[in-house]
Coordinates of C-alpha atoms in Angstrom, one line a residue:
X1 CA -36.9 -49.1 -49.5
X2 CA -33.9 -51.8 -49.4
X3 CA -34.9 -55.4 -49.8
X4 CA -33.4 -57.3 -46.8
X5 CA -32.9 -60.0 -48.6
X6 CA -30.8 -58.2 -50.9
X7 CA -27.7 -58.7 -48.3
X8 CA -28.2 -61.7 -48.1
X9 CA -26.2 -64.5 -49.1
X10 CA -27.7 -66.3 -52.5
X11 CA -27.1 -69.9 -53.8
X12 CA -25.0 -68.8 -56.3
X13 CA -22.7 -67.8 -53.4
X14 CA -22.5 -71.4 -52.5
X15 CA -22.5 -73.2 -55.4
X16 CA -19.5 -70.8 -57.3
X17 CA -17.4 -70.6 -53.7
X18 CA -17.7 -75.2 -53.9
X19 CA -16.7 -74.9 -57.4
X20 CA -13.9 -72.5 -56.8
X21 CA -12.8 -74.8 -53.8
X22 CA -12.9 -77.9 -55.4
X23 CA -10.6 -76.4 -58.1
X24 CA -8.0 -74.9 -55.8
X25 CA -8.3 -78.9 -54.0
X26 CA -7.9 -80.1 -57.1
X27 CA -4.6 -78.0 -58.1
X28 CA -3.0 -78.8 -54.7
X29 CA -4.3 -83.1 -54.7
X30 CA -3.0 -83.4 -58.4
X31 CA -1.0 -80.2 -59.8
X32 CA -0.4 -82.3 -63.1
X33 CA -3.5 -83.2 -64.1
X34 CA -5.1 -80.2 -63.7
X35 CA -2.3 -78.8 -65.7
X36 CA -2.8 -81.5 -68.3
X37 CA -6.6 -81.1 -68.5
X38 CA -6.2 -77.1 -68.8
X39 CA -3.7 -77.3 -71.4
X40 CA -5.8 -79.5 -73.5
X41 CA -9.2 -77.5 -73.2
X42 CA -6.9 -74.6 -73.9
X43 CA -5.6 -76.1 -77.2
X44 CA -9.2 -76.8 -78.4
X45 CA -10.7 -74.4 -77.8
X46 CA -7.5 -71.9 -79.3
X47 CA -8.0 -74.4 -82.4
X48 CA -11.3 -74.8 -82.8
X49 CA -12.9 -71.3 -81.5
X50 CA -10.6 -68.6 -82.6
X51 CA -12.5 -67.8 -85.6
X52 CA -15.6 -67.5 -83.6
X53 CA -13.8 -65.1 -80.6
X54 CA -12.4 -62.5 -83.3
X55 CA -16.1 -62.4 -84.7
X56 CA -18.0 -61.5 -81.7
X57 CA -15.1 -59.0 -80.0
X58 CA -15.8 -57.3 -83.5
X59 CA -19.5 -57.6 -83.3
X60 CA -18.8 -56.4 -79.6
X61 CA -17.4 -53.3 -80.9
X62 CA -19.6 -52.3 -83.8
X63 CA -22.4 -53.1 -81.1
X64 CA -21.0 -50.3 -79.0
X65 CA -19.8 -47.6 -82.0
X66 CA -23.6 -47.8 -82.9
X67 CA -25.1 -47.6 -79.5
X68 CA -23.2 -43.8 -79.4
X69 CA -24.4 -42.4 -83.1
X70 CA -27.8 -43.7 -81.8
X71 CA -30.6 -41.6 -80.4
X72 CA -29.6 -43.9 -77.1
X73 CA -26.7 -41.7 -76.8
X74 CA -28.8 -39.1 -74.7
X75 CA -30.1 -41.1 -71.9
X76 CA -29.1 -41.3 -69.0
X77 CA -27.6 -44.6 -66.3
X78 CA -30.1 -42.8 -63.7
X79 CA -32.6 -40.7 -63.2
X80 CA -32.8 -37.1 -65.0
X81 CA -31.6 -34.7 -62.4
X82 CA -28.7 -37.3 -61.2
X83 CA -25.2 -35.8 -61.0
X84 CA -22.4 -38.8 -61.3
X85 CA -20.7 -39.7 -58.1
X86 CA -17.1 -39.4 -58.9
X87 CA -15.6 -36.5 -60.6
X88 CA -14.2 -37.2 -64.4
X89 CA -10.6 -37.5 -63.0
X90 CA -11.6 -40.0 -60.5
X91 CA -13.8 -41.9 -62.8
X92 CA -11.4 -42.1 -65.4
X93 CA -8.7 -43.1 -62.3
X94 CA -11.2 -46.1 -62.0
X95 CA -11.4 -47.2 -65.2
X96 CA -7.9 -47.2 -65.9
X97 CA -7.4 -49.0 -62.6
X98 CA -9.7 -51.6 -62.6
X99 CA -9.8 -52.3 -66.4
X100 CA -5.9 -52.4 -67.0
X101 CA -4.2 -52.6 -63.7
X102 CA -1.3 -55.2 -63.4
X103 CA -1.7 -56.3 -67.1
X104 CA -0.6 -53.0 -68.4
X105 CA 2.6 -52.8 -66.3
X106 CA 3.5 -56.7 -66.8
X107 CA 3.1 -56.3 -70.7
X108 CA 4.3 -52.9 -71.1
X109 CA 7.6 -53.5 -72.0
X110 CA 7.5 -57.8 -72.5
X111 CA 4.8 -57.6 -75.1
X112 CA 6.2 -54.8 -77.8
X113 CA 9.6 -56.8 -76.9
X114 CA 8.2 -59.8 -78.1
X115 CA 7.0 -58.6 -81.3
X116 CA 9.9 -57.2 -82.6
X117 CA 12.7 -59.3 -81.7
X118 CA 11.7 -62.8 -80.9
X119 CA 8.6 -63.6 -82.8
X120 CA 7.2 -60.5 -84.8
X121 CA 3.0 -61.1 -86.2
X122 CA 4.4 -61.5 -90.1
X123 CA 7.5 -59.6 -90.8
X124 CA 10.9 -60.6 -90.0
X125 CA 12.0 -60.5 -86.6
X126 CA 14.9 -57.4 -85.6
X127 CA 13.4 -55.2 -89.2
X128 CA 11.4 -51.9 -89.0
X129 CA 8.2 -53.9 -90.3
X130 CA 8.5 -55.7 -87.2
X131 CA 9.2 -52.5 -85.2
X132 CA 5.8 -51.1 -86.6
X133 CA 4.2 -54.2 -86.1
X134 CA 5.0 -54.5 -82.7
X135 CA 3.4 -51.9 -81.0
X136 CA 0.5 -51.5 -84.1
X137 CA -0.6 -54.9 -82.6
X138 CA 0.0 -54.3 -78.9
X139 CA -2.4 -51.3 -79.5
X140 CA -4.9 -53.7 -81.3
X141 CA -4.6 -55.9 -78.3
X142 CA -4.9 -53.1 -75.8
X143 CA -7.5 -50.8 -77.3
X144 CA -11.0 -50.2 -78.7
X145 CA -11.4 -54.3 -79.1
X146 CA -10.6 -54.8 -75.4
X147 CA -12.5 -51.4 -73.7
X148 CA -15.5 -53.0 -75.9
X149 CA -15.8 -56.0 -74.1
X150 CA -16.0 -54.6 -71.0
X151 CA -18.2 -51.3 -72.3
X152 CA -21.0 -53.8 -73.3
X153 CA -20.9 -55.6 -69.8
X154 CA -21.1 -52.2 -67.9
X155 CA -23.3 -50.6 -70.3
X156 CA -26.1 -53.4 -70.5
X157 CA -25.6 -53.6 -66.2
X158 CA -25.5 -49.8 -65.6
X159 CA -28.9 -49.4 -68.1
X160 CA -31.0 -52.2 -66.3
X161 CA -30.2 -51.1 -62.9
X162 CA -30.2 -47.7 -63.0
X163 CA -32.9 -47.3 -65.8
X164 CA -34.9 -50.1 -65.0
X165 CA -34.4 -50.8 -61.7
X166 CA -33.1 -54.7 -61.8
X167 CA -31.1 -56.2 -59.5
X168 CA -27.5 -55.7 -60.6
X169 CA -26.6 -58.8 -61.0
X170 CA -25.5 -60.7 -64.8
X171 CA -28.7 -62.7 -65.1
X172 CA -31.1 -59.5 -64.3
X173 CA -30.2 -58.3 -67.7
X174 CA -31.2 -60.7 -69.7
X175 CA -34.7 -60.8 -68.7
X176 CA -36.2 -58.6 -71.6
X177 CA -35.3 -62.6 -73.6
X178 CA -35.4 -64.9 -71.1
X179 CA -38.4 -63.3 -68.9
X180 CA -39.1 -64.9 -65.4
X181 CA -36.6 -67.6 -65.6
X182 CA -34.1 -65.3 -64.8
X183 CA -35.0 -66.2 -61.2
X184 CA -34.6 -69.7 -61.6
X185 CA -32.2 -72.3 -62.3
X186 CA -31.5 -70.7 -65.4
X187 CA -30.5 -67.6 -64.0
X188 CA -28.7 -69.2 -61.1
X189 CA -26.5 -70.8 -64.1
X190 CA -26.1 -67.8 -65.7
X191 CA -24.7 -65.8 -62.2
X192 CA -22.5 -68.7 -61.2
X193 CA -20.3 -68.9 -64.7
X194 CA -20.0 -64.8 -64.5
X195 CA -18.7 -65.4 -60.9
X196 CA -16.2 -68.4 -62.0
X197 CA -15.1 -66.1 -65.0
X198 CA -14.5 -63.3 -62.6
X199 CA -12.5 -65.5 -59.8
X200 CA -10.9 -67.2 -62.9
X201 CA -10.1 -64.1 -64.3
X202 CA -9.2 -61.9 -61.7
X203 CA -7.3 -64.9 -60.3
X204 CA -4.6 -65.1 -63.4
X205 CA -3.7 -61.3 -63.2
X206 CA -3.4 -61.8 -59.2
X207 CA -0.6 -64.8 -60.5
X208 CA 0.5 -61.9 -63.0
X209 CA 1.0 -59.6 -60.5
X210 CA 3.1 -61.9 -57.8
X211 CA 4.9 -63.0 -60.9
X212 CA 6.0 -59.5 -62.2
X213 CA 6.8 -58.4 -58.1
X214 CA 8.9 -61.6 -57.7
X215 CA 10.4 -61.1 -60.6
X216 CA 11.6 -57.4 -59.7
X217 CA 12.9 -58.6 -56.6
X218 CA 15.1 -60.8 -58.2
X219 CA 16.5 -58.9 -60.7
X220 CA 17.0 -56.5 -58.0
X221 CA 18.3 -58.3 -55.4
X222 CA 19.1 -62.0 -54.7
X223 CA 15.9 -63.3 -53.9
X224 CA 15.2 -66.6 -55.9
X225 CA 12.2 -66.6 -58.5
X226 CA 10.6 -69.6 -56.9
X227 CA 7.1 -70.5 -56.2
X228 CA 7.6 -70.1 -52.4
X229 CA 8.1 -66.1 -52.9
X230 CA 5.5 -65.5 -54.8
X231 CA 2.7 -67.3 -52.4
X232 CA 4.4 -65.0 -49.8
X233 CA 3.6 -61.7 -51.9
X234 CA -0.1 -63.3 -52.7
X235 CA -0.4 -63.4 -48.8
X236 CA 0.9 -60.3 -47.8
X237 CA -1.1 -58.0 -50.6
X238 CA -4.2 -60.7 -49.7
X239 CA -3.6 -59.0 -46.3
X240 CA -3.4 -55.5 -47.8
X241 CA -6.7 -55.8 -50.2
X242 CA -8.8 -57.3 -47.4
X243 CA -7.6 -54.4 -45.6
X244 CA -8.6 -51.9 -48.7
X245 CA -12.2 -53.9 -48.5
X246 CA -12.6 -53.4 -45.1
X247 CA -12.8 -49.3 -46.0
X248 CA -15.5 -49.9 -48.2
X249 CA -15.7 -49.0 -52.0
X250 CA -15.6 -44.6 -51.7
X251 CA -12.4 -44.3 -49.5
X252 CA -10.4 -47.8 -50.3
X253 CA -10.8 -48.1 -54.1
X254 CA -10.7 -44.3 -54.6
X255 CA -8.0 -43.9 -52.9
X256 CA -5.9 -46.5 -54.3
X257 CA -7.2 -45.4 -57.9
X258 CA -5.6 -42.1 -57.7
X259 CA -2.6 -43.5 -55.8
X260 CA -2.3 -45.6 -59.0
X261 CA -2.6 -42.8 -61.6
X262 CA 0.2 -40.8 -59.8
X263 CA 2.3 -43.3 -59.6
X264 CA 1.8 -44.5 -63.3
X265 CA 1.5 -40.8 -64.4
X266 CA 5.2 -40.4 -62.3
X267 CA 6.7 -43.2 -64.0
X268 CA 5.5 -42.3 -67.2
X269 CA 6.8 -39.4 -67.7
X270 CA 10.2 -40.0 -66.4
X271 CA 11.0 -42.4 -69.0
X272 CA 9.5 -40.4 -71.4
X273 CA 11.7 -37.5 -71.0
X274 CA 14.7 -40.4 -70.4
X275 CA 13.8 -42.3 -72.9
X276 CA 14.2 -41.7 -76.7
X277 CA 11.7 -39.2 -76.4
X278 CA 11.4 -38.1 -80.1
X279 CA 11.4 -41.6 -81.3
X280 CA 8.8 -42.8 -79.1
X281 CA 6.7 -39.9 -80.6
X282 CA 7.3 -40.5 -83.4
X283 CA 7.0 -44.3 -83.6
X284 CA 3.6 -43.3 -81.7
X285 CA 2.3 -41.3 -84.2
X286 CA 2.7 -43.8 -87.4
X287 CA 1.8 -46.9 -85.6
X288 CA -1.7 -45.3 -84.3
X289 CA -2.2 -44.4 -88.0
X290 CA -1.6 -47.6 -89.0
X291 CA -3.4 -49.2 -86.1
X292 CA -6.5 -47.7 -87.6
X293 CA -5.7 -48.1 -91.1
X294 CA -5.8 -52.0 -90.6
X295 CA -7.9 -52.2 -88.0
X296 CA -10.6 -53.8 -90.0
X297 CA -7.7 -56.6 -90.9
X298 CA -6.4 -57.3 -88.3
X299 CA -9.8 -57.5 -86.9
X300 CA -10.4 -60.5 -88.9
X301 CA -7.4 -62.2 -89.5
X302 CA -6.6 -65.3 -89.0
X303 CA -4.2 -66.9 -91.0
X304 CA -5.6 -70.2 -91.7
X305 CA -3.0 -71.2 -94.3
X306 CA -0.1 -70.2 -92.1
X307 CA 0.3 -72.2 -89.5
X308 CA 3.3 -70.0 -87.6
X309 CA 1.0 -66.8 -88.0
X310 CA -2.3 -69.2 -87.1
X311 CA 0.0 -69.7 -83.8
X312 CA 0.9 -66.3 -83.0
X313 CA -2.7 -65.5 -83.6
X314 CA -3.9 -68.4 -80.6
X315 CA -1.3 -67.6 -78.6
X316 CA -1.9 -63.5 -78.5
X317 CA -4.9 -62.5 -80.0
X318 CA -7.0 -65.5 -78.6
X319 CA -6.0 -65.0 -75.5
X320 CA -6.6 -61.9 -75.2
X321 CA -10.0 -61.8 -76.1
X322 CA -10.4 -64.3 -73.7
X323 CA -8.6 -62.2 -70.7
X324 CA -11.1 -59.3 -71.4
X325 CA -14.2 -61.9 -72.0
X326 CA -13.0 -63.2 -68.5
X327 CA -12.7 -60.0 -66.7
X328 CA -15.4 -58.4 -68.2
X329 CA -17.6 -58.9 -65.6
X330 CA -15.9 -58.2 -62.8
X331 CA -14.5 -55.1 -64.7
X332 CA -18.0 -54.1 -65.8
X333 CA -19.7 -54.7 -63.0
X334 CA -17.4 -52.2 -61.3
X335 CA -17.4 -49.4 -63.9
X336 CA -21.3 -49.4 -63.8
X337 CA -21.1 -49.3 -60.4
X338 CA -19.0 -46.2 -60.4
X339 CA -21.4 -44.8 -63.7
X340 CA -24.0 -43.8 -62.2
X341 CA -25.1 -40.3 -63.8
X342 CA -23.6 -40.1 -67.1
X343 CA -25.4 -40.7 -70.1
X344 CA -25.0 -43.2 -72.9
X345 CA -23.2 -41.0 -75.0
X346 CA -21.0 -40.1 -72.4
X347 CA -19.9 -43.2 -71.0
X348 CA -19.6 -45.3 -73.9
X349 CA -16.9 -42.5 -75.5
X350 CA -15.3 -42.7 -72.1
X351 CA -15.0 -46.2 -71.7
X352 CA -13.8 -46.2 -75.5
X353 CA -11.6 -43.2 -76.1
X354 CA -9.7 -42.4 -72.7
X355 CA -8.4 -45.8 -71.6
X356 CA -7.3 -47.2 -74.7
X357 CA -5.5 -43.3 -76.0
X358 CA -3.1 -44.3 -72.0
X359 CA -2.7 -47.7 -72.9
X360 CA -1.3 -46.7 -76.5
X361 CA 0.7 -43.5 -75.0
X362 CA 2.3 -46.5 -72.2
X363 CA 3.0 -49.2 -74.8
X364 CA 4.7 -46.7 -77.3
X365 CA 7.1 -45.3 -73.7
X366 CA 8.5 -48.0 -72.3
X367 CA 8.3 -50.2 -75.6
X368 CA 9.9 -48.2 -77.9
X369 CA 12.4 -47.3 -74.6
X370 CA 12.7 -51.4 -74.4
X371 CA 13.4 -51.7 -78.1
X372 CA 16.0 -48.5 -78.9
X373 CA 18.1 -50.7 -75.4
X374 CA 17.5 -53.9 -78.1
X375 CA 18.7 -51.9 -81.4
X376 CA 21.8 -50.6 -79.6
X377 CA 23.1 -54.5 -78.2
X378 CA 21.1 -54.8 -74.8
X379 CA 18.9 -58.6 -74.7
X380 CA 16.0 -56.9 -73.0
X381 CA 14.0 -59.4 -74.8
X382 CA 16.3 -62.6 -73.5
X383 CA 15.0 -61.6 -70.2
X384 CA 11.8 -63.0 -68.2
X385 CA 9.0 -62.2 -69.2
X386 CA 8.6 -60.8 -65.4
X387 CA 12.1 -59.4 -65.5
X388 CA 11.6 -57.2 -69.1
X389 CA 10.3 -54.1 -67.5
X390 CA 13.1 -53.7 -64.7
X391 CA 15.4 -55.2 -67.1
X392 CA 14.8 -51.6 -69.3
X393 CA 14.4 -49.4 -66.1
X394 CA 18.0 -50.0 -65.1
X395 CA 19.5 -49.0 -68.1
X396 CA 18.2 -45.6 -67.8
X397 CA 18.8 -42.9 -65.4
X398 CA 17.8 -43.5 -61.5
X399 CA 17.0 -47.0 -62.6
X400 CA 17.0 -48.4 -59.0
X401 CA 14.8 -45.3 -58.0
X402 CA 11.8 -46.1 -61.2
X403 CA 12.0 -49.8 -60.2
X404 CA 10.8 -49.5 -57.0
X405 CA 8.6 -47.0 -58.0
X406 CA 7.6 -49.9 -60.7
X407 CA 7.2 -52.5 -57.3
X408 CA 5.0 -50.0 -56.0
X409 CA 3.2 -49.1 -58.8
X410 CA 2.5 -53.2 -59.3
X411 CA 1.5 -53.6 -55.4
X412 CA -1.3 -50.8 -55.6
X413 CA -2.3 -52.0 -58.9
X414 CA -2.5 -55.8 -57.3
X415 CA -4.3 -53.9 -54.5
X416 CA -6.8 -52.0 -56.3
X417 CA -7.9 -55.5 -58.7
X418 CA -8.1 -57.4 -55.8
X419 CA -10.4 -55.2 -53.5
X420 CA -12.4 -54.2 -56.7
X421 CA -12.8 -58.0 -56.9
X422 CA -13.9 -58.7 -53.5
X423 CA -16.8 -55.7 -53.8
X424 CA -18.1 -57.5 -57.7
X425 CA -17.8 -61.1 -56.4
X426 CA -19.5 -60.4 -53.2
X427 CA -22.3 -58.4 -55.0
X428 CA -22.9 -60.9 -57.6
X429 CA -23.2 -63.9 -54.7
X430 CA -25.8 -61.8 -52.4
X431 CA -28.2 -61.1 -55.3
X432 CA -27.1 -57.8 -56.8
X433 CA -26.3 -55.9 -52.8
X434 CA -24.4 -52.7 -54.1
X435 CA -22.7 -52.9 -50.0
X436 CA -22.4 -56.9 -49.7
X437 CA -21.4 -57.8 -46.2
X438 CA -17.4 -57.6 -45.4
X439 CA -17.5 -61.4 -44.4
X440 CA -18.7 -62.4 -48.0
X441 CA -15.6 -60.1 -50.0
X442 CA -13.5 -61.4 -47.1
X443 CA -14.3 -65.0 -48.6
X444 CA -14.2 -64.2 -52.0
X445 CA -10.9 -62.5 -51.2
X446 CA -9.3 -65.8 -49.6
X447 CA -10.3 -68.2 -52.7
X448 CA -8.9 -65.6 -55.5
X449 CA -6.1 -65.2 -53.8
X450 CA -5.5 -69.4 -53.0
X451 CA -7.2 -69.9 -56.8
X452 CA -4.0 -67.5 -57.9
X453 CA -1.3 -69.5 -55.9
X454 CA -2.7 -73.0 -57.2
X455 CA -2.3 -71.5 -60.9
X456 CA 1.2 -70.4 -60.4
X457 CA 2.5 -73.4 -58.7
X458 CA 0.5 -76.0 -61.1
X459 CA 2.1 -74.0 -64.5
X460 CA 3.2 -70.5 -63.8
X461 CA 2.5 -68.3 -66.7
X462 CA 1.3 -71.0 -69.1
X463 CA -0.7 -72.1 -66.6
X464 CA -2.5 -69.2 -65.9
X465 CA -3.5 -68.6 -69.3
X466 CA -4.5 -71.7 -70.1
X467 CA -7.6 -71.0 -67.1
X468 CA -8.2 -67.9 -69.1
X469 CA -9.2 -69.4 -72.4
X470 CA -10.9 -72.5 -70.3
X471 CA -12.8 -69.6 -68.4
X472 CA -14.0 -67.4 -71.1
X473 CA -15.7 -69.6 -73.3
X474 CA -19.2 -69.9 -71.5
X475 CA -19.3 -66.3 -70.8
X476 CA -18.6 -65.3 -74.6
X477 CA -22.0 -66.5 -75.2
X478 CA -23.8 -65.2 -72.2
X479 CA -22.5 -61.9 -73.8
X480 CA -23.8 -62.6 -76.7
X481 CA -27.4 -62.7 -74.8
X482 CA -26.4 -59.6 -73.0
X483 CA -26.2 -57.8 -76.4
X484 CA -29.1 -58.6 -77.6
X485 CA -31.0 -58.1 -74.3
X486 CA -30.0 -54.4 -74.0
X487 CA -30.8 -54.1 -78.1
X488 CA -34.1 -55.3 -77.3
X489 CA -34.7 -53.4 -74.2
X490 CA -33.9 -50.0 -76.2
X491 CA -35.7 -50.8 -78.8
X492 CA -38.7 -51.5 -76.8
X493 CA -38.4 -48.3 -74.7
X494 CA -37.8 -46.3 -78.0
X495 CA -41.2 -46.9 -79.4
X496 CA -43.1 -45.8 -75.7
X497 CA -40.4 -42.9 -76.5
X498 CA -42.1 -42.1 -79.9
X499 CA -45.7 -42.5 -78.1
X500 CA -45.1 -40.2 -75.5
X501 CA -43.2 -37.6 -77.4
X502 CA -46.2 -37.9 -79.4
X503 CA -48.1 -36.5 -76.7
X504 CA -45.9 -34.6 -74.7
X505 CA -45.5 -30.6 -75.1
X506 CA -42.5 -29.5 -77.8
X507 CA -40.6 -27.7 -75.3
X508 CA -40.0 -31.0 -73.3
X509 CA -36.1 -32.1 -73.6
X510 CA -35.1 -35.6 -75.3
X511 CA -33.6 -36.4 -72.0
X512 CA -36.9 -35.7 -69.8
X513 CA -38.9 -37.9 -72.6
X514 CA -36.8 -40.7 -72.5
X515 CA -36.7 -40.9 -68.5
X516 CA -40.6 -40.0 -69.0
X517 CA -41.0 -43.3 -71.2
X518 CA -38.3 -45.5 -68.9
X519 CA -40.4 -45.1 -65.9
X520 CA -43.7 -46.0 -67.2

């Protein structure tokens, strides 16, 4: 029977929407200060804590590699007889949408750009080394370090609500260590930094988004690049999300997900058959083998006696780990919301395999189509960082057509992140409701949204990543605890496993034992 209190609106809803509130004051009372203070907390932390983010994204993805050759592999986010909701298509449509979105299409093109003609991760800028480089670390950026972040957040959520039965909220899964006090103050704590991370998170790839539209425009047409425009596209897709919310999470989101993969799956193959289609192959091929031949490098590098690679490194790799750390859980939240049904085994290969395999198939398109323009005298990478991807669109065939397809392709992506948003925040701030009440996404929807403009107009681009690092800091370690909580939690249910199997007949399946052993 459903708790009525579970729709109801929880302290953490008040204290994170005040916090969230004060910061969007804050960033229209004093734009430079908050500018200032961000870009200092940014610096220290990029200084001071890189060494510790590339160690626990690593441990993140070890974690999750072990978690599938385990004996966990076979149980499943439900009960035994429990079919998933969504078909595979769908589910992967969800992933891709949710966990990549806007970022994928804004650093499609911009990113591989980067590292090969401006400022390259060790080679010489403009060489093949930097070619291969480029999109070798684009894919480390993009792939199984990223997907692990937000695997562990969905897994360790999916397991304790649908195994266990906990409310789904971030603190409910760390009660196997921290016991009853996950219903006080401590938990509280713990719920209100996952639901600044989220707003915070989700918040800079809104700013992404507006940017990346905006930019289009302009390039397009001769609409200015100016703050003004872009808090007009933030209010007209705010408009459009709340809208999406309004549906409710099976026809908004699932519609918008597949609108998203045929869009992306339209524009994608276009420019692969435009593009330099047996380069891009081929350039695909080597880099993924040497994306996993110095993966374990790469992995750990931080250059601590070159200070222009020890850049690079803070200004990429650091913040990247801290985009996922910051999305993850919204973004896990959401894909163990739309889990339910699949075992272990196969969610954490889906989570791990499928998304990442797009994301390197996108990067190596339209950045190898970016840099063959660059090679032959084109500046795509002079351009905005907005402007790259158009930039590249127009010099192929029906370039006018693909970038408005691109615009479109952005909007339902800036859609989709949004009303996925809306649904986690909302659920996280009425304590774990899987329908939380259209007024509370509706608020949530009106402070990411204003939380996205204040970031833009206090320091655009710069701005927004320096609230990402500031952001994912606490919730690195309240990971950390989430690991270890679900470790704990399967170790503890593997030895009432081992009892029971002790006693139950031969004939009865791994699966039936291990549901047998979760529900006592």
């Amino acid at each position: 029977m459903t708790n009525p209190l579970s729709k109801k609106v929880s302290l953490v809803f008040w204290i994170a929407i005040v916090i969230s509130t004060l910061s969007v004051i804050w960033g229209v009372l004093s734009p430079e200060n908050l500018k200032g203070v961000t870009s200092t907390i940014r610096n220290f932390i990029s200084v001071h804590f890189g060494w510790y983010y590339l160690l626990i994204v690593t441990l993140f993805v070890l974690f999750c590699l072990f978690i599938i050759v385990s004996p966990y592999g076979t149980l499943k986010l439900g009960k035994a007889d429990e079919k998933p909701e969504y078909s595979m298509p769908t589910w992967f449509a969800m992933l891709f949408s949710a966990g990549m979105g806007i970022g994928l299409v804004f650093w499609g093109v911009a990113e591989p750009v980067s590292h090969y003609a401006k400022n390259a991760p060790t080679a010489e800028a403009g060489t093949p080394a930097a070619l291969q480089e480029s999109l070798q670390f684009v894919y480390f950026h993009w792939g199984l370090h990223a997907w692990a972040i937000y695997a562990l957040v969905a897994l360790t959520l999916a397991y304790f609500k649908f195994k266990r039965g906990a409310p789904g909220l971030i603190s409910a899964t760390l009660y196997p260590i921290l016991g009853d006090k996950v219903k006080g103050p401590i938990g509280k704590t713990i719920d209100v930094i996952a639901v600044f991370a989220t707003v915070v998170g989700v918040a800079t790839t809104l700013g992404f988004g507006a940017a990346q539209i905006n930019g289009g425009l302009t390039f397009l047409t001769d609409l200015p690049n100016e703050f003004w425009v872009q808090l007009v596209i933030i209010g007209i897709v705010t408009v459009l999300f709340m809208f999406s919310a309004y549906t409710g999470l099976s026809k908004g989101i699932k519609y918008l997900s597949n609108a998203n993969m045929f869009l992306a799956l339209l524009l994608f193959a276009f420019m692969l058959v435009v593009g330099p289609s047996l380069k891009i192959m081929n350039v695909f091929t080597d880099t993924i083998g040497s994306y996993f031949n110095d993966l374990a490098q790469m992995s750990f590098r931080l250059a601590p006696t070159n200070e222009e690679n020890q850049t690079w490194i803070q200004d990429w790799t650091v913040f990247y780990w801290a985009w996922w750390i910051a999305w993850s859980p919204f973004v896990g939240i959401f894909i163990a919301r739309v889990s339910r049904g699949r075992t272990i085994r196969e969610f954490l290969m889906g989570v791990l395999i499928v998304p990442p395999l797009v994301s390197f198939l996108w990067f190596a398109t339209f950045g190898m189509s970016a840099i063959n323009l660059e090679q032959g005298g084109s500046d795509i990478a002079g351009l905005a960082t907005e402007q790259a991807l158009f930039g590249t669109l127009t010099e192929y065939p029906l370039g006018i057509v693909t970038s408005i397809i691109a615009l479109c392709l952005i909007g339902t992506f800036f859609v989709t992140s949004a009303d996925s948003a809306t649904f986690v925040l909302g659920m996280q701030s009425t304590n774990g409701s899987l329908n939380p009440p259209k007024t509370v996404k509706f608020a949530w929807g009106v402070v990411q949204s204003s939380m996205a403009a204040i970031l833009l107009y206090t320091g655009g681009l710069q701005g927004l990543q320096n609230a990402l690092i500031t952001a994912a800091l606490p919730f690195s370690v309240i990971m950390l605890m989430m690991m270890y909580s679900l470790y704990k939690a399967l170790a503890e249910d593997k030895a009432i496993l081992i009892d029971k199997s002790s006693k139950s007949p031969s004939s009865t399946t791994d699966e039936q034992k291990s549901n047998q052993s979760m529900s006592s």
